[in-house]
Amino acid sequence: MSDQLFTKLIDETKALFHEKYGESPSVLVAAPGRVNLIGEHTDYNGGYVFPMAIERYTVIAAKPTSADVATIYSHNTGETAPFAISGEIKPADKVRWTSYVQGTIACALEKGAKVGGFNAVINSSVPLGGGLSSSASLEVAVATLMEALSGVKFGKTEKPLLCQKAEHVFAKMACGIMDQFISALGEKDRAMLLDCRSQEPKMIPLEDPEVSVLITNSNVKHQLTGSEYPERRASCEEAAHRLGVSLLRDVSFDTLMANRAKLLDDQHGDRLFKRARHAIGEDVRTLAMADALVKGEWRVVGEQMYASHDSLRDDYEVSCREIDILVEIARKIGFDGGVIGSRITGGGFGGCTVSLVRTDKVDEISERYIREYKAQTGIDATIFSTRAAQGARVLQE
């Protein structure tokens, strides 16, 4: 999203606030979505992830009131919801968009960000359901709003961690820390190499103007039974237990191969081994890609991205036909055609691919992705290019 489009989103949010409440907002905040360049399903194994903030944002406009509730309108859902901001705030039985907002407010209040009543409008350009972390963008935007309204500033890791807690408790999703960390702490022209065990972020330059990040939404999200993610996490935990460690992060590839027999049995077949091979190999690939990026070794960067996709497809089994088709189109175009590398991004079973491409080939490659994907699936893909963006910030207070 260019500065012009971001300005348009801000102006639209201000206008929505005036239309809804009959006055202008006094506070404006924004928090971005994210794309993970590599390092998928490693966070809950204590491993490494490599996300960047994208130029798609959740913007919130707000103004204090004399009421004792927060009244919040979501432009994306068309719904208005009141939230208690005093007393004990409990999770609702059913998870909705309101759960993310209410949970973050509750966790921010616990951390001392005391506020009175306020009116607010939420407006987001982060695609929903595409694996670009619209939920973390919303949480971090709400936490940033609570900072602006209360005058309390959360610590560097405190804000993403309270947002993670909100998602765990109120949205009932046991997410890792990546999404909230990059939305809160992202930097312009930098990707974040995050050690999910130590919670130490390291910013890696991603500023070459000749290389752009291309995000392609398959516009497919397969219906799941709800057991897929818990199964994979449980498989990793069981594999770690059999290998005598608490996290797969602590197992080398050589150790895995030497102890392969411990992960094979009649109940699981080779599933535990395959899940562990992905998690352990993905850490190796993530560190190798970050190193290659620093050195400008673009062919190595691409090799790691494709290897990550193949592992997610074959060992972790979270890809799907439509996503595989997009990645194969990228492979066919190839490095000499302008595609450095491509892979599935996000939790899987649909959503988006992320590609690194030559900037001067963005339009040509986008057109080919759309045309060939439509020919093979009958589905229209949605594509946008982005630079690494700045994390959450207060725009007006």
Short mmCIF file of C-alpha atoms in Angstrom, two decimals:
data_model
loop_
_atom_site.label_atom_id
_atom_site.label_comp_id
_atom_site.label_asym_id
_atom_site.label_seq_id
_atom_site.Cartn_x
_atom_site.Cartn_y
_atom_site.Cartn_z
CA MET A 1 0.00 0.00 0.00
CA SER A 2 1.47 3.31 -1.05
CA ASP A 3 1.47 6.33 1.25
CA GLN A 4 -1.41 7.64 -0.83
CA LEU A 5 -3.53 4.53 -0.18
CA PHE A 6 -2.68 4.59 3.53
CA THR A 7 -3.75 8.23 3.68
CA LYS A 8 -6.99 7.26 1.92
CA LEU A 9 -7.64 4.56 4.56
CA ILE A 10 -7.06 7.08 7.35
CA ASP A 11 -9.33 9.67 5.74
CA GLU A 12 -12.03 7.07 5.20
CA THR A 13 -11.84 6.04 8.87
CA LYS A 14 -12.14 9.66 10.02
CA ALA A 15 -15.17 10.14 7.77
CA LEU A 16 -16.78 6.96 9.10
CA PHE A 17 -16.28 8.18 12.66
CA HIS A 18 -17.91 11.53 11.86
CA GLU A 19 -20.80 9.78 10.12
CA LYS A 20 -21.30 7.39 13.04
CA TYR A 21 -20.87 9.75 15.99
CA GLY A 22 -21.40 13.24 14.59
CA GLU A 23 -17.95 14.59 15.51
CA SER A 24 -14.30 14.20 14.65
CA PRO A 25 -12.02 11.67 16.38
CA SER A 26 -9.30 12.89 18.69
CA VAL A 27 -7.14 9.75 18.51
CA LEU A 28 -5.97 7.70 15.52
CA VAL A 29 -3.84 4.54 15.64
CA ALA A 30 -2.72 1.93 13.11
CA ALA A 31 -1.23 -1.57 13.21
CA PRO A 32 -0.19 -3.66 10.19
CA GLY A 33 -0.84 -7.20 9.09
CA ARG A 34 2.11 -9.42 8.33
CA VAL A 35 3.48 -12.01 5.96
CA ASN A 36 5.85 -14.73 7.07
CA LEU A 37 8.72 -15.07 4.61
CA ILE A 38 9.78 -18.45 6.05
CA GLY A 39 9.59 -20.33 9.36
CA GLU A 40 6.14 -21.92 9.39
CA HIS A 41 4.81 -23.99 12.30
CA THR A 42 8.08 -23.48 14.17
CA ASP A 43 6.87 -20.99 16.78
CA TYR A 44 5.26 -23.53 19.10
CA ASN A 45 8.39 -25.67 18.75
CA GLY A 46 10.52 -22.86 20.18
CA GLY A 47 12.11 -22.22 16.79
CA TYR A 48 12.67 -19.32 14.43
CA VAL A 49 10.26 -17.31 12.29
CA PHE A 50 11.00 -14.62 9.72
CA PRO A 51 8.01 -12.29 9.22
CA MET A 52 7.69 -8.72 8.01
CA ALA A 53 4.93 -6.18 8.48
CA ILE A 54 2.98 -5.44 5.29
CA GLU A 55 1.45 -2.25 3.91
CA ARG A 56 -2.06 -3.31 4.93
CA TYR A 57 -3.37 -1.86 8.19
CA THR A 58 -6.08 -1.83 10.81
CA VAL A 59 -6.84 1.81 11.63
CA ILE A 60 -8.89 2.86 14.66
CA ALA A 61 -10.35 6.34 15.20
CA ALA A 62 -11.60 7.15 18.69
CA LYS A 63 -12.70 9.87 21.10
CA PRO A 64 -13.29 9.74 24.89
CA THR A 65 -16.86 10.15 26.17
CA SER A 66 -18.53 10.64 29.53
CA ALA A 67 -20.16 7.21 29.32
CA ASP A 68 -18.84 4.20 31.22
CA VAL A 69 -18.65 1.91 28.16
CA ALA A 70 -16.65 1.72 24.95
CA THR A 71 -18.86 1.77 21.87
CA ILE A 72 -17.02 0.36 18.85
CA TYR A 73 -18.17 0.17 15.24
CA SER A 74 -16.45 -2.24 12.83
CA HIS A 75 -16.67 -1.03 9.24
CA ASN A 76 -15.60 -4.47 7.99
CA THR A 77 -18.50 -6.29 9.68
CA GLY A 78 -20.98 -3.41 9.73
CA GLU A 79 -21.66 -4.07 13.41
CA THR A 80 -21.57 -1.89 16.50
CA ALA A 81 -20.77 -3.36 19.91
CA PRO A 82 -20.60 -1.87 23.42
CA PHE A 83 -17.86 -3.08 25.75
CA ALA A 84 -17.68 -2.79 29.51
CA ILE A 85 -14.45 -1.13 30.63
CA SER A 86 -14.81 -1.67 34.35
CA GLY A 87 -15.31 -4.64 36.60
CA GLU A 88 -14.52 -8.20 35.59
CA ILE A 89 -14.54 -8.75 31.82
CA LYS A 90 -15.20 -12.38 30.90
CA PRO A 91 -14.86 -14.12 27.53
CA ALA A 92 -18.08 -14.67 25.58
CA ASP A 93 -19.21 -18.22 24.83
CA LYS A 94 -19.03 -17.66 21.07
CA VAL A 95 -15.90 -16.27 19.42
CA ARG A 96 -16.53 -13.31 17.11
CA TRP A 97 -14.60 -10.21 16.03
CA THR A 98 -15.70 -8.67 19.30
CA SER A 99 -13.71 -11.30 21.21
CA TYR A 100 -10.41 -9.93 19.92
CA VAL A 101 -11.38 -6.37 20.82
CA GLN A 102 -12.87 -7.14 24.22
CA GLY A 103 -9.98 -9.45 25.12
CA THR A 104 -7.34 -6.86 24.29
CA ILE A 105 -9.18 -4.17 26.24
CA ALA A 106 -9.42 -6.51 29.22
CA CYS A 107 -5.73 -7.44 29.08
CA ALA A 108 -4.69 -3.80 28.66
CA LEU A 109 -6.78 -2.81 31.69
CA GLU A 110 -5.06 -5.55 33.69
CA LYS A 111 -1.72 -3.99 32.72
CA GLY A 112 -2.76 -0.61 34.11
CA ALA A 113 -4.06 1.15 31.00
CA LYS A 114 -7.11 2.60 32.74
CA VAL A 115 -9.51 4.49 30.49
CA GLY A 116 -12.97 5.98 30.66
CA GLY A 117 -15.66 5.49 28.07
CA PHE A 118 -14.94 6.15 24.39
CA ASN A 119 -16.40 5.81 20.91
CA ALA A 120 -14.37 4.15 18.18
CA VAL A 121 -14.43 3.04 14.54
CA ILE A 122 -12.34 0.14 13.27
CA ASN A 123 -11.43 0.00 9.58
CA SER A 124 -9.02 -2.54 8.13
CA SER A 125 -7.37 -3.18 4.77
CA VAL A 126 -5.78 -6.45 5.96
CA PRO A 127 -7.45 -9.28 3.98
CA LEU A 128 -9.55 -11.53 6.20
CA GLY A 129 -8.88 -15.26 6.20
CA GLY A 130 -5.80 -15.06 3.98
CA GLY A 131 -3.19 -15.90 6.60
CA LEU A 132 -1.96 -12.30 6.81
CA SER A 133 -2.84 -11.93 10.48
CA SER A 134 -5.85 -9.65 10.44
CA SER A 135 -6.58 -10.77 14.02
CA ALA A 136 -3.18 -9.73 15.42
CA SER A 137 -3.40 -6.46 13.50
CA LEU A 138 -6.73 -5.79 15.22
CA GLU A 139 -5.41 -6.77 18.66
CA VAL A 140 -2.29 -4.65 18.37
CA ALA A 141 -4.28 -1.68 17.07
CA VAL A 142 -6.64 -1.94 20.08
CA ALA A 143 -3.69 -2.20 22.49
CA THR A 144 -2.09 0.86 20.86
CA LEU A 145 -5.39 2.72 21.22
CA MET A 146 -5.49 1.83 24.91
CA GLU A 147 -1.98 3.26 25.28
CA ALA A 148 -2.99 6.49 23.55
CA LEU A 149 -6.18 6.92 25.59
CA SER A 150 -4.63 6.06 28.96
CA GLY A 151 -1.16 7.54 28.59
CA VAL A 152 0.34 4.22 29.69
CA LYS A 153 3.15 2.89 27.47
CA PHE A 154 3.63 -0.85 27.42
CA GLY A 155 7.11 -2.36 27.29
CA LYS A 156 8.64 -3.58 24.03
CA THR A 157 7.51 -7.17 24.50
CA GLU A 158 4.66 -6.41 26.91
CA LYS A 159 2.23 -5.22 24.24
CA PRO A 160 2.55 -8.20 21.88
CA LEU A 161 2.38 -10.61 24.80
CA LEU A 162 -0.82 -9.07 26.20
CA CYS A 163 -2.32 -9.30 22.71
CA GLN A 164 -1.32 -12.95 22.52
CA LYS A 165 -2.98 -13.54 25.90
CA ALA A 166 -6.16 -11.89 24.62
CA GLU A 167 -6.24 -14.29 21.68
CA HIS A 168 -5.59 -17.30 23.89
CA VAL A 169 -8.22 -16.45 26.52
CA PHE A 170 -10.93 -14.57 24.62
CA ALA A 171 -10.59 -15.89 21.05
CA LYS A 172 -9.66 -19.37 22.29
CA MET A 173 -6.82 -19.69 19.78
CA ALA A 174 -3.50 -20.97 21.14
CA CYS A 175 -1.40 -18.89 18.73
CA GLY A 176 2.34 -18.36 18.93
CA ILE A 177 4.00 -14.98 19.39
CA MET A 178 5.03 -14.15 15.82
CA ASP A 179 1.97 -12.26 14.60
CA GLN A 180 1.67 -9.90 17.53
CA PHE A 181 5.43 -9.27 17.70
CA ILE A 182 5.80 -8.23 14.06
CA SER A 183 2.62 -6.12 14.05
CA ALA A 184 3.78 -4.27 17.17
CA LEU A 185 7.51 -4.04 16.47
CA GLY A 186 7.89 -4.16 12.69
CA GLU A 187 10.21 -1.66 11.00
CA LYS A 188 10.17 -0.15 7.54
CA ASP A 189 12.48 -2.00 5.11
CA ARG A 190 13.25 -4.66 7.73
CA ALA A 191 12.14 -8.25 8.25
CA MET A 192 12.23 -9.73 11.75
CA LEU A 193 14.17 -12.87 12.59
CA LEU A 194 12.44 -13.87 15.81
CA ASP A 195 13.69 -16.50 18.22
CA CYS A 196 10.39 -17.77 19.61
CA ARG A 197 11.97 -19.22 22.73
CA SER A 198 14.03 -16.25 23.89
CA GLN A 199 11.53 -13.81 22.30
CA GLU A 200 14.49 -11.86 20.97
CA PRO A 201 13.82 -10.13 17.64
CA LYS A 202 16.63 -9.32 15.21
CA MET A 203 15.88 -6.90 12.39
CA ILE A 204 17.24 -7.93 8.98
CA PRO A 205 17.47 -5.39 6.12
CA LEU A 206 15.02 -6.01 3.28
CA GLU A 207 15.51 -2.78 1.41
CA ASP A 208 16.78 -3.65 -2.08
CA PRO A 209 14.52 -1.61 -4.39
CA GLU A 210 15.03 -4.19 -7.14
CA VAL A 211 13.23 -6.87 -5.09
CA SER A 212 9.55 -6.78 -4.08
CA VAL A 213 7.35 -9.02 -1.98
CA LEU A 214 4.35 -10.36 -3.90
CA ILE A 215 1.43 -11.79 -1.93
CA THR A 216 -1.04 -13.94 -3.85
CA ASN A 217 -4.33 -14.87 -2.23
CA SER A 218 -5.63 -18.16 -3.59
CA ASN A 219 -9.08 -17.10 -2.38
CA VAL A 220 -9.47 -20.65 -1.10
CA LYS A 221 -9.85 -21.66 2.54
CA HIS A 222 -10.65 -25.32 2.91
CA GLN A 223 -13.14 -26.33 5.54
CA LEU A 224 -11.39 -28.20 8.33
CA THR A 225 -12.64 -30.42 11.10
CA GLY A 226 -10.82 -28.40 13.74
CA SER A 227 -8.38 -31.19 14.60
CA GLU A 228 -5.69 -30.35 12.03
CA TYR A 229 -3.68 -27.78 14.00
CA PRO A 230 -3.98 -29.51 17.38
CA GLU A 231 -2.86 -32.76 15.72
CA ARG A 232 0.28 -31.20 14.34
CA ARG A 233 1.17 -29.50 17.57
CA ALA A 234 0.51 -32.68 19.53
CA SER A 235 2.63 -34.68 17.07
CA CYS A 236 5.54 -32.30 17.58
CA GLU A 237 5.18 -32.51 21.34
CA GLU A 238 5.09 -36.30 21.21
CA ALA A 239 8.12 -36.39 18.93
CA ALA A 240 10.05 -34.10 21.28
CA HIS A 241 9.10 -36.30 24.25
CA ARG A 242 10.34 -39.43 22.50
CA LEU A 243 13.59 -37.69 21.63
CA GLY A 244 14.10 -36.61 25.24
CA VAL A 245 13.70 -32.84 24.85
CA SER A 246 11.00 -30.33 25.71
CA LEU A 247 11.04 -28.65 22.29
CA LEU A 248 12.03 -29.84 18.83
CA ARG A 249 14.14 -26.68 18.63
CA ASP A 250 16.74 -28.62 20.67
CA VAL A 251 17.10 -31.50 18.21
CA SER A 252 19.65 -31.37 15.40
CA PHE A 253 18.92 -32.95 12.05
CA ASP A 254 21.66 -35.53 12.63
CA THR A 255 20.12 -36.46 15.99
CA LEU A 256 16.71 -36.81 14.37
CA MET A 257 18.02 -39.16 11.71
CA ALA A 258 20.00 -41.21 14.23
CA ASN A 259 16.85 -41.67 16.33
CA ARG A 260 14.32 -42.08 13.57
CA ALA A 261 13.21 -45.49 14.86
CA LYS A 262 11.92 -43.86 18.06
CA LEU A 263 9.34 -41.96 16.01
CA LEU A 264 7.97 -44.92 14.06
CA ASP A 265 5.15 -47.12 15.32
CA ASP A 266 1.99 -48.87 14.17
CA GLN A 267 -0.29 -46.14 15.50
CA HIS A 268 1.39 -43.17 13.85
CA GLY A 269 3.34 -44.79 11.03
CA ASP A 270 5.98 -42.25 10.02
CA ARG A 271 3.81 -39.23 10.83
CA LEU A 272 5.73 -38.17 13.95
CA PHE A 273 9.00 -38.42 12.06
CA LYS A 274 7.69 -36.31 9.18
CA ARG A 275 6.29 -33.62 11.49
CA ALA A 276 9.61 -33.45 13.35
CA ARG A 277 11.60 -33.40 10.13
CA HIS A 278 9.66 -30.36 8.99
CA ALA A 279 10.01 -28.45 12.27
CA ILE A 280 13.72 -29.14 12.61
CA GLY A 281 14.49 -28.55 8.95
CA GLU A 282 12.45 -25.34 8.89
CA ASP A 283 14.66 -23.80 11.56
CA VAL A 284 17.72 -24.61 9.44
CA ARG A 285 16.09 -23.12 6.35
CA THR A 286 14.96 -19.99 8.19
CA LEU A 287 18.43 -19.20 9.52
CA ALA A 288 19.97 -19.96 6.12
CA MET A 289 17.53 -17.65 4.35
CA ALA A 290 18.13 -14.78 6.78
CA ASP A 291 21.90 -15.17 6.30
CA ALA A 292 21.55 -15.29 2.52
CA LEU A 293 19.34 -12.22 2.56
CA VAL A 294 21.98 -10.24 4.43
CA LYS A 295 24.59 -11.34 1.88
CA GLY A 296 22.36 -10.67 -1.12
CA GLU A 297 22.55 -14.32 -2.21
CA TRP A 298 19.16 -14.33 -3.88
CA ARG A 299 19.38 -17.80 -5.42
CA VAL A 300 19.98 -19.28 -1.97
CA VAL A 301 17.02 -17.27 -0.62
CA GLY A 302 14.81 -18.78 -3.31
CA GLU A 303 16.07 -22.30 -2.70
CA GLN A 304 15.12 -22.06 0.98
CA MET A 305 11.63 -20.77 0.16
CA TYR A 306 10.89 -23.61 -2.25
CA ALA A 307 12.32 -26.19 0.16
CA SER A 308 10.09 -24.78 2.90
CA HIS A 309 7.03 -25.15 0.70
CA ASP A 310 7.90 -28.72 -0.25
CA SER A 311 8.30 -29.63 3.43
CA LEU A 312 4.99 -28.01 4.38
CA ARG A 313 3.33 -29.87 1.51
CA ASP A 314 4.88 -33.31 2.03
CA ASP A 315 5.96 -33.61 5.69
CA TYR A 316 3.60 -31.25 7.49
CA GLU A 317 0.75 -31.75 5.01
CA VAL A 318 -0.80 -28.29 5.36
CA SER A 319 -0.81 -27.22 1.73
CA CYS A 320 -3.55 -27.85 -0.83
CA ARG A 321 -3.93 -28.21 -4.59
CA GLU A 322 -4.62 -24.52 -5.25
CA ILE A 323 -1.60 -23.30 -3.28
CA ASP A 324 0.63 -25.92 -4.89
CA ILE A 325 -0.48 -24.70 -8.31
CA LEU A 326 0.54 -21.13 -7.48
CA VAL A 327 3.97 -22.25 -6.29
CA GLU A 328 4.47 -24.40 -9.39
CA ILE A 329 3.62 -21.41 -11.60
CA ALA A 330 6.35 -19.50 -9.76
CA ARG A 331 8.84 -22.35 -10.26
CA LYS A 332 8.01 -22.45 -13.96
CA ILE A 333 8.65 -18.73 -14.35
CA GLY A 334 11.93 -19.30 -12.53
CA PHE A 335 14.74 -17.13 -11.28
CA ASP A 336 15.67 -15.88 -14.75
CA GLY A 337 12.04 -14.92 -15.33
CA GLY A 338 12.02 -12.74 -12.23
CA VAL A 339 10.76 -15.03 -9.44
CA ILE A 340 13.41 -15.48 -6.74
CA GLY A 341 11.32 -17.90 -4.67
CA SER A 342 7.79 -18.69 -3.54
CA ARG A 343 6.04 -20.67 -0.81
CA ILE A 344 2.83 -21.09 1.14
CA THR A 345 2.56 -18.65 4.03
CA GLY A 346 0.34 -18.83 7.09
CA GLY A 347 -1.23 -21.81 8.81
CA GLY A 348 -2.12 -23.64 5.61
CA PHE A 349 -5.05 -25.34 3.86
CA GLY A 350 -5.49 -22.34 1.57
CA GLY A 351 -4.78 -18.66 2.01
CA CYS A 352 -1.78 -17.02 0.41
CA THR A 353 1.60 -17.61 -1.13
CA VAL A 354 4.50 -15.20 -0.66
CA SER A 355 6.97 -14.65 -3.48
CA LEU A 356 10.11 -12.56 -3.76
CA VAL A 357 10.25 -11.13 -7.26
CA ARG A 358 12.16 -8.60 -9.29
CA THR A 359 10.45 -5.25 -8.94
CA ASP A 360 10.55 -4.55 -12.67
CA LYS A 361 8.69 -7.83 -13.28
CA VAL A 362 5.90 -7.40 -10.70
CA ASP A 363 3.15 -6.57 -13.20
CA GLU A 364 4.20 -9.24 -15.69
CA ILE A 365 4.48 -11.95 -13.03
CA SER A 366 1.20 -10.92 -11.39
CA GLU A 367 -0.63 -11.17 -14.71
CA ARG A 368 0.81 -14.62 -15.33
CA TYR A 369 -0.07 -15.86 -11.84
CA ILE A 370 -3.67 -14.69 -12.32
CA ARG A 371 -4.03 -16.08 -15.84
CA GLU A 372 -2.50 -19.52 -15.25
CA TYR A 373 -4.11 -19.99 -11.84
CA LYS A 374 -7.55 -19.19 -13.28
CA ALA A 375 -6.96 -21.58 -16.17
CA GLN A 376 -6.09 -24.44 -13.80
CA THR A 377 -8.58 -23.80 -10.98
CA GLY A 378 -11.34 -21.55 -12.31
CA ILE A 379 -10.65 -19.23 -9.35
CA ASP A 380 -9.61 -15.57 -9.50
CA ALA A 381 -6.48 -14.93 -7.42
CA THR A 382 -5.97 -11.59 -5.68
CA ILE A 383 -2.45 -10.14 -5.75
CA PHE A 384 -0.65 -7.17 -4.26
CA SER A 385 2.97 -6.21 -3.82
CA THR A 386 4.32 -4.71 -0.63
CA ARG A 387 7.43 -3.42 1.03
CA ALA A 388 8.36 -4.23 4.61
CA ALA A 389 6.30 -1.75 6.63
CA GLN A 390 6.45 0.03 9.97
CA GLY A 391 4.74 -1.56 12.95
CA ALA A 392 2.01 -0.16 15.18
CA ARG A 393 1.95 3.55 15.87
CA VAL A 394 -0.16 6.43 17.10
CA LEU A 395 -1.09 8.74 14.22
CA GLN A 396 -2.94 11.37 16.24
CA GLU A 397 -3.57 11.96 19.95
#
